[in-house]
């Protein structure tokens, strides 16, 4: 039976992304960056074997974490790109 966190991480990532949909793109990218930093830190902890994982990451494999990292990275990149395009459109309209 999988650890509960293995089932919860994809749901958490989806929730983080869904919650960001109502935010301006630049703010959403910043907030998701914070979540990405947590996931990346957990990957680094597993890779270094130095410390224990924070409890919210217990039971997760590197593959679980890298999948979450990839999803967040794609969403952040997309939101940043949309923010850049929106800024250019506003500059041209001014």
mmCIF file of C-alpha atoms in Angstrom:
data_model
loop_
_atom_site.group_PDB
_atom_site.id
_atom_site.type_symbol
_atom_site.label_atom_id
_atom_site.label_comp_id
_atom_site.label_asym_id
_atom_site.label_seq_id
_atom_site.Cartn_x
_atom_site.Cartn_y
_atom_site.Cartn_z
ATOM 1 C CA UNK A 1 0.000 0.000 0.000
ATOM 2 C CA UNK A 2 1.463 3.390 -0.948
ATOM 3 C CA UNK A 3 2.322 5.905 1.734
ATOM 4 C CA UNK A 4 -0.469 8.515 2.091
ATOM 5 C CA UNK A 5 1.911 11.273 0.981
ATOM 6 C CA UNK A 6 2.453 9.483 -2.341
ATOM 7 C CA UNK A 7 -1.239 9.931 -3.010
ATOM 8 C CA UNK A 8 -1.450 13.420 -1.505
ATOM 9 C CA UNK A 9 1.386 15.113 -3.418
ATOM 10 C CA UNK A 10 -0.281 15.114 -6.862
ATOM 11 C CA UNK A 11 -3.467 16.416 -5.226
ATOM 12 C CA UNK A 12 -1.517 19.127 -3.404
ATOM 13 C CA UNK A 13 0.252 20.215 -6.602
ATOM 14 C CA UNK A 14 -3.066 20.340 -8.453
ATOM 15 C CA UNK A 15 -4.571 22.376 -5.606
ATOM 16 C CA UNK A 16 -1.633 24.817 -5.601
ATOM 17 C CA UNK A 17 -1.994 25.305 -9.350
ATOM 18 C CA UNK A 18 -5.794 25.619 -9.145
ATOM 19 C CA UNK A 19 -5.548 28.207 -6.369
ATOM 20 C CA UNK A 20 -3.143 30.231 -8.478
ATOM 21 C CA UNK A 21 -5.631 30.489 -11.357
ATOM 22 C CA UNK A 22 -7.414 33.430 -9.739
ATOM 23 C CA UNK A 23 -4.168 35.369 -9.177
ATOM 24 C CA UNK A 24 -2.389 37.685 -11.570
ATOM 25 C CA UNK A 25 0.214 35.688 -13.502
ATOM 26 C CA UNK A 26 3.267 37.307 -11.899
ATOM 27 C CA UNK A 27 1.924 36.749 -8.373
ATOM 28 C CA UNK A 28 0.947 33.169 -9.174
ATOM 29 C CA UNK A 29 4.444 32.427 -10.477
ATOM 30 C CA UNK A 30 5.947 33.845 -7.291
ATOM 31 C CA UNK A 31 3.680 31.814 -5.015
ATOM 32 C CA UNK A 32 4.288 28.627 -6.987
ATOM 33 C CA UNK A 33 8.022 29.333 -6.832
ATOM 34 C CA UNK A 34 7.753 28.995 -3.048
ATOM 35 C CA UNK A 35 6.137 25.572 -3.404
ATOM 36 C CA UNK A 36 8.722 24.552 -5.987
ATOM 37 C CA UNK A 37 11.482 25.513 -3.551
ATOM 38 C CA UNK A 38 10.018 23.130 -0.940
ATOM 39 C CA UNK A 39 9.842 20.248 -3.411
ATOM 40 C CA UNK A 40 13.365 20.956 -4.676
ATOM 41 C CA UNK A 41 14.666 21.063 -1.101
ATOM 42 C CA UNK A 42 13.117 17.641 -0.445
ATOM 43 C CA UNK A 43 14.799 16.239 -3.576
ATOM 44 C CA UNK A 44 18.133 17.643 -2.423
ATOM 45 C CA UNK A 45 17.687 16.123 1.039
ATOM 46 C CA UNK A 46 17.008 12.695 -0.453
ATOM 47 C CA UNK A 47 19.970 13.050 -2.796
ATOM 48 C CA UNK A 48 22.357 14.108 -0.017
ATOM 49 C CA UNK A 49 21.171 11.552 2.553
ATOM 50 C CA UNK A 50 22.137 14.108 5.191
ATOM 51 C CA UNK A 51 18.907 15.028 6.942
ATOM 52 C CA UNK A 52 15.499 13.586 7.511
ATOM 53 C CA UNK A 53 12.757 14.695 5.177
ATOM 54 C CA UNK A 54 10.128 17.044 6.546
ATOM 55 C CA UNK A 55 7.083 15.014 7.574
ATOM 56 C CA UNK A 56 5.000 16.203 4.596
ATOM 57 C CA UNK A 57 7.486 14.511 2.270
ATOM 58 C CA UNK A 58 7.861 11.240 4.203
ATOM 59 C CA UNK A 59 7.151 8.239 2.010
ATOM 60 C CA UNK A 60 7.707 10.068 -1.261
ATOM 61 C CA UNK A 61 10.180 8.830 -3.809
ATOM 62 C CA UNK A 62 12.498 11.004 -5.840
ATOM 63 C CA UNK A 63 10.310 10.220 -8.852
ATOM 64 C CA UNK A 64 7.199 11.511 -7.015
ATOM 65 C CA UNK A 65 9.033 14.699 -6.108
ATOM 66 C CA UNK A 66 10.551 15.175 -9.558
ATOM 67 C CA UNK A 67 7.116 14.779 -11.118
ATOM 68 C CA UNK A 68 5.786 17.505 -8.808
ATOM 69 C CA UNK A 69 8.833 19.630 -9.607
ATOM 70 C CA UNK A 70 8.216 19.271 -13.344
ATOM 71 C CA UNK A 71 4.519 20.184 -13.051
ATOM 72 C CA UNK A 72 5.298 23.264 -10.994
ATOM 73 C CA UNK A 73 8.141 24.325 -13.287
ATOM 74 C CA UNK A 74 5.893 24.141 -16.348
ATOM 75 C CA UNK A 75 3.106 26.084 -14.650
ATOM 76 C CA UNK A 76 5.490 28.754 -13.364
ATOM 77 C CA UNK A 77 7.085 29.165 -16.802
ATOM 78 C CA UNK A 78 3.697 29.459 -18.439
ATOM 79 C CA UNK A 79 2.455 32.031 -15.940
ATOM 80 C CA UNK A 80 5.643 34.100 -16.272
ATOM 81 C CA UNK A 81 5.350 34.049 -20.050
ATOM 82 C CA UNK A 82 1.715 35.173 -19.860
ATOM 83 C CA UNK A 83 2.762 38.000 -17.517
ATOM 84 C CA UNK A 84 5.460 39.101 -19.981
ATOM 85 C CA UNK A 85 3.022 39.088 -22.894
ATOM 86 C CA UNK A 86 0.424 40.978 -20.885
ATOM 87 C CA UNK A 87 3.030 43.587 -19.939
ATOM 88 C CA UNK A 88 4.046 44.074 -23.584
ATOM 89 C CA UNK A 89 0.430 44.451 -24.654
ATOM 90 C CA UNK A 90 -0.151 47.051 -21.951
ATOM 91 C CA UNK A 91 2.997 48.943 -22.962
ATOM 92 C CA UNK A 92 1.915 49.015 -26.599
ATOM 93 C CA UNK A 93 -1.556 50.190 -25.659
ATOM 94 C CA UNK A 94 -0.183 53.056 -23.581
#
